[in-house]
C-alpha positions as a printed Julia matrix, in Angstrom:
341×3 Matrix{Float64}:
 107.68   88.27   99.27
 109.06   91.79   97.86
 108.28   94.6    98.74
 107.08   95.56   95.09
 104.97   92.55   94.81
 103.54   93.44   98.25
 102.79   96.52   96.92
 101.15   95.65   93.79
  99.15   92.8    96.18
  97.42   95.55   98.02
  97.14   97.01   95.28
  94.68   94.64   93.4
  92.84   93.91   96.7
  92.17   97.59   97.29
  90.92   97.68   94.16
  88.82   94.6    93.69
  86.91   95.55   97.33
  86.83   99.41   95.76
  84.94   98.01   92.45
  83.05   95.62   94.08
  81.63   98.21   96.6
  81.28  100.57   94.07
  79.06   98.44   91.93
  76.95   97.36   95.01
  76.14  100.48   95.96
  75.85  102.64   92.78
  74.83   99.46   90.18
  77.67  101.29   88.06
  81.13  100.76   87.81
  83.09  103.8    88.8
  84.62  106.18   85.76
  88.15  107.12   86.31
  87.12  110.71   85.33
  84.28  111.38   88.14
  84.99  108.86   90.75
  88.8   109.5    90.38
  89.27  111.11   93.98
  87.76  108.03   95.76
  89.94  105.43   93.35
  93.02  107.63   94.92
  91.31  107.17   98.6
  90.95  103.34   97.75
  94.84  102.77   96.64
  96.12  105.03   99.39
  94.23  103.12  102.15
  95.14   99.63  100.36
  98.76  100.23  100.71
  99.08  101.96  104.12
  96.51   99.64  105.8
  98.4    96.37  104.21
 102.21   97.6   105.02
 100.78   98.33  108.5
  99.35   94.91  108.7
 102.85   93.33  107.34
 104.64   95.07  110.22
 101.75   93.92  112.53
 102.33   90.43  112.32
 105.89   90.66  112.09
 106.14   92.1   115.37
 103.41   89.34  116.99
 105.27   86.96  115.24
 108.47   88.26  117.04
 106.37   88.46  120.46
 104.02   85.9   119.94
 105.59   83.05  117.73
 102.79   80.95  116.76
 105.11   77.67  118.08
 103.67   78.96  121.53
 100.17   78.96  121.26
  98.4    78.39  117.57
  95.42   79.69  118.38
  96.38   82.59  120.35
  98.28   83.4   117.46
  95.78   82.71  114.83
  93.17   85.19  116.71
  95.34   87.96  117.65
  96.54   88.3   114.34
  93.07   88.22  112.83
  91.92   90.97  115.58
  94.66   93.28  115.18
  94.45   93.25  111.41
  90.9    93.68  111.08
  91.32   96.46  114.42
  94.08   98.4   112.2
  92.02   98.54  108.93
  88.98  100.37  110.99
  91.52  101.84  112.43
  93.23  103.95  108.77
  89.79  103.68  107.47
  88.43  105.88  109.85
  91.85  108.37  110.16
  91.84  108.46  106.27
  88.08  108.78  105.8
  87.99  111.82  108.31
  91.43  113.41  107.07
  89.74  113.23  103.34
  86.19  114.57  104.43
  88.21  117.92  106.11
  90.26  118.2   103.36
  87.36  118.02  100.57
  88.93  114.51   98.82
  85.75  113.16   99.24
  82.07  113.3   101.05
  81.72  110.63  103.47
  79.11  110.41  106.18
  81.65  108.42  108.77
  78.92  107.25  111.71
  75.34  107.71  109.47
  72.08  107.61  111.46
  71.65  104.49  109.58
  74.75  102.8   109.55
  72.73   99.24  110.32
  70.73   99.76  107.75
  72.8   100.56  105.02
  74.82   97.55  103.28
  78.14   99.14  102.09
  79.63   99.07  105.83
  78.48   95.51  106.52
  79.84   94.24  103.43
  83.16   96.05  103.8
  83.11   94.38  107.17
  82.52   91.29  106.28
  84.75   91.12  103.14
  87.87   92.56  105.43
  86.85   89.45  108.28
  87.05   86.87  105.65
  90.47   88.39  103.65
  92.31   88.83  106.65
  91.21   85.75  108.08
  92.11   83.9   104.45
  95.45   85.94  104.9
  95.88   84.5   108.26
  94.93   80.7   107.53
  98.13   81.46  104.35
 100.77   82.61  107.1
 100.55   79.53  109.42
 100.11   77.18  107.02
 103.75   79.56  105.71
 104.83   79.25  109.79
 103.64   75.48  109.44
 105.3    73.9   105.85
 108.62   76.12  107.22
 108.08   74.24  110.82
 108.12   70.87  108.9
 111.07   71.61  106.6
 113.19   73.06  109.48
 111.69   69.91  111.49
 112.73   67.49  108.84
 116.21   69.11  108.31
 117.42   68.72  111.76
 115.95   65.35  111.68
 118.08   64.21  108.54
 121.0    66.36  110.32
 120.76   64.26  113.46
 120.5    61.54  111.84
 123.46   61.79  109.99
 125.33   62.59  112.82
 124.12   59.29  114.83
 125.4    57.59  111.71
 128.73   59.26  112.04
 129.28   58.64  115.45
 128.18   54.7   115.07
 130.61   54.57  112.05
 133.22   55.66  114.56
 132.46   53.12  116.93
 132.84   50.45  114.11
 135.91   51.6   113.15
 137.0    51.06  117.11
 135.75   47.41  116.34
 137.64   46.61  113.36
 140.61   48.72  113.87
 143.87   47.05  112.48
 145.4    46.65  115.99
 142.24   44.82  117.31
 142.37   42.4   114.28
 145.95   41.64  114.84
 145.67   40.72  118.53
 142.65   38.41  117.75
 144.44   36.85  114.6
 147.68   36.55  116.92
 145.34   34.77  119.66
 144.24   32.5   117.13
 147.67   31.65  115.82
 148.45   30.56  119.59
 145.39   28.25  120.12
 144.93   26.41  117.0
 148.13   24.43  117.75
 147.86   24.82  121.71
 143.88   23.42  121.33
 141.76   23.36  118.18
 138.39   23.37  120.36
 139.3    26.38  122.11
 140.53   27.72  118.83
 137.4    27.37  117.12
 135.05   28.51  120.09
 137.71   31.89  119.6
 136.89   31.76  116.15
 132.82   31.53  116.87
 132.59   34.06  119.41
 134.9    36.79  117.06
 132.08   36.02  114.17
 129.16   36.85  116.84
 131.18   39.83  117.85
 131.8    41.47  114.39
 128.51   40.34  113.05
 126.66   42.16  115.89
 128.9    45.14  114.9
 128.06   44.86  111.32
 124.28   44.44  112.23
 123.87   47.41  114.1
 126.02   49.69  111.95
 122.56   51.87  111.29
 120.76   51.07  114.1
 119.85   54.11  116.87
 119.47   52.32  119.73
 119.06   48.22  120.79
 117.02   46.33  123.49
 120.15   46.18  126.63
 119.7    42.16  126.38
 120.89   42.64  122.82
 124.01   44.27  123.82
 125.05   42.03  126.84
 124.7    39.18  124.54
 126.91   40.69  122.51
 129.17   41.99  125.14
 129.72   38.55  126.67
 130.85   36.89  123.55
 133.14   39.62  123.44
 134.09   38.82  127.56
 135.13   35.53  125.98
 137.37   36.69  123.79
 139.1    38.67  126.82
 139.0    35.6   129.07
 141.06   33.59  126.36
 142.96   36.19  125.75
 144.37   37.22  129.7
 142.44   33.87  131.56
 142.15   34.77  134.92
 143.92   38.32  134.58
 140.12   39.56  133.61
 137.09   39.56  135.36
 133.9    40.98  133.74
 130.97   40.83  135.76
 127.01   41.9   134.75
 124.61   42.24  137.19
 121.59   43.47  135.21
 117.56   42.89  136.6
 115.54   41.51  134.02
 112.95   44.35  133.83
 115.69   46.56  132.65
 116.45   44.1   129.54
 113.96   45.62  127.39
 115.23   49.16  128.33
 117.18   51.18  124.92
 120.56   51.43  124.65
 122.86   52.91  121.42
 124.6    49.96  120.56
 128.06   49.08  121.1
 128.43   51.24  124.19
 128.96   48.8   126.71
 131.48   46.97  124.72
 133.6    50.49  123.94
 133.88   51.29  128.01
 134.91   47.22  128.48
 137.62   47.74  125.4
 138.69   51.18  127.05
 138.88   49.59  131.06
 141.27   47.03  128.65
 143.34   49.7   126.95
 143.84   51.88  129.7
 145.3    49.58  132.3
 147.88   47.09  132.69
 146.28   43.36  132.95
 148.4    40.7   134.51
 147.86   37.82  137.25
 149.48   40.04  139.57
 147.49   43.11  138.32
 144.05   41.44  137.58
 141.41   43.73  135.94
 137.63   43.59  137.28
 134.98   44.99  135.85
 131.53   45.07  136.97
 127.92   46.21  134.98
 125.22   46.67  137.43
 121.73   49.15  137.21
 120.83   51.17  139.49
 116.69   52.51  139.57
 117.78   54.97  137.72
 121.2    54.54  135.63
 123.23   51.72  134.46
 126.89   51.2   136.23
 129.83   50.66  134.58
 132.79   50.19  136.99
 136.7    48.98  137.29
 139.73   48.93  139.31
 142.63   51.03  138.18
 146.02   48.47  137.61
 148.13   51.08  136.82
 148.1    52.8   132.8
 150.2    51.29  130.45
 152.99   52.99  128.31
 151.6    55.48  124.68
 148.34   54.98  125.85
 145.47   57.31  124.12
 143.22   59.19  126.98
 139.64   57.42  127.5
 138.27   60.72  125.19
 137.56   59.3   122.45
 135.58   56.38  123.41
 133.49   58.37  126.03
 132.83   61.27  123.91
 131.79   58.85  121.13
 129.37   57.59  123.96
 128.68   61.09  125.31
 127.24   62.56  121.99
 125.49   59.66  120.81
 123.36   59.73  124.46
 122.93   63.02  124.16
 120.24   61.99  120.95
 118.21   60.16  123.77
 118.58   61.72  126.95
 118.98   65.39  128.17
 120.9    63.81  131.47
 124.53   63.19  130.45
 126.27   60.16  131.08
 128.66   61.02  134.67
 132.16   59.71  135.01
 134.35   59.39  137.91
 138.18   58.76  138.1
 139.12   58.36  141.17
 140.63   55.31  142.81
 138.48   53.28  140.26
 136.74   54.22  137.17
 133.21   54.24  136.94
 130.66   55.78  134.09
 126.93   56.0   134.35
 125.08   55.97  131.8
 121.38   56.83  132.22
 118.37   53.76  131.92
 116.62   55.14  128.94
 112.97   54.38  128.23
């Protein structure tokens, strides 16, 4: 809001509490001719007492955000507002009774007894506390929208970083090798050929399944992953081991899919595979993390680094879990990726 229209806002409140205790109290409404130095009192007090409340509750909500504590926030705001008004009503009402302004009686013998006070009180308790319902529910829709912005933010970005991980899975160069590996078997052995065939379909249509899908039950993915460990064992026969050794409890557990099969494809990629130079990998879990782990054969030649695999794997963890996945490159290779729940 602006700072004119938060002027002219105190403005009409001052007022409508000035008429309305006017009226109650003199069963007249006040003439701008006689009553002219208390209209002046009203307006003045309006706007100091509600720019001091705006700056009030801009610094509590600097030092006391209502994300902390609601209702801690909710009553300090309504005490400090309804403190300040007493507050400029009694500095003005004395400053204007030794100046002449006006004749006020500030602390009457019968202050209980007389209704002006109490219903000044009690229409202050319910404005400010109508004023402080408005502000969270402000503090609460902006919450939501900022809340529901990062949401569709994160979102997107999941959805970017699983599109990238397809694109891994039907990159040109994969295609060709399993096209070329199909070319060699269907003359070689037409079963074989056609088991290829099946377990490429099951492969790509997991990938094309999951393409917007955050996360998948681990069982999901090792299914997946093993029809793609065929593929390999045609492929390089014995030059490939890929081992799982997964408990059954865990098989429930989350996992953002295709992550299992990108580290297998990169342990590929990255080293040279041969019957002299086999390539083992193993999948275990520990109580706490699940194990991916392989020998080093020796990189081949224009190889990419492992960075774009991992950091594909890195960010889209990093939607689940504040732990981040660890990775060790040493005499073997060996990520660990953290058993989410």
């Amino acid at each position: 809001m602006s700072k004119l229209l938060r002027l002219l806002f105190y403005l009409v409140v001052g007022m409508c509490f000035f008429y309305y205790l006017f009226y109650s109290e003199y069963d007249r409404v006040p003439n701008w001719g006689e009553d002219l130095n208390l209209m002046l009192f009203a307006l003045v007090t309006s706007i100091v007492a509600g720019f001091g409340i705006t700056g009030i509750n801009t610094l509590l909500n600097r030092k006391l955000p209502w994300r902390k504590n609601v209702f801690v926030r909710f009553m300090a705001g309504l005490g400090s507002d309804f403190l300040f008004l007493g507050f400029v009503l009694i500095l003005f009402g004395w400053l204007a009774n030794i100046t002449g302004i006006i004749e006020y009686e500030m602390f009457p013998e019968d202050l209980f007894i007389r209704q002006i006070e109490i219903k000044l009180m009690v229409l202050s308790f319910i404005t400010f506390f109508v004023i402080t319902l408005v502000e969270f529910n402000g503090y609460s829709y902006n919450e939501y929208s900022v809340g529901q912005i990062r949401k569709l933010r994160a979102e997107r970005k999941q959805l970017e970083l699983q599109f990238e991980a397809l694109k891994s899975q039907l990159s040109p160069h994969y295609l060709f090798n399993s096209m070329n590996t199909i070319s060699s078997l269907v003359y070689r052995d037409a079963d074989v050929a056609e088991s290829f065939i099946r377990n490429l379909a099951d492969t790509f249509n997991y990938v094309l399944h999951t393409k917007d899908v955050k996360s998948v039950p681990l069982k999901e993915e090792i299914e997946a992953l093993k029809d793609y460990r065929y593929l390999l064992m045609i492929r390089y026969n014995d030059a490939i081991g890929l081992n799982i050794e997964v408990d059954e409890a865990r098989m429930e557990d989350p996992i953002p899919p295709l992550t299992l099969q990108l580290l297998v494809e990169n342990a590929v990629k990255h080293n040279i595979i041969s019957s002299d130079q086999p390539l083992k990998i193993n999948i275990r879990n520990t109580e706490t993390h699940l194990v991916v782990l392989n020998n080093k054969t020796g990189a081949p030649s224009k190889t990419a680094s492992h960075r774009v695999g991992l950091d594909n794997i890195r960010k889209r963890y990093a939607f689940f879990s504040k732990e981040e996945i660890s990775i060790r490159n040493e005499d073997y290779f060996e990520v660990k990726l953290p058993l989410l729940s």
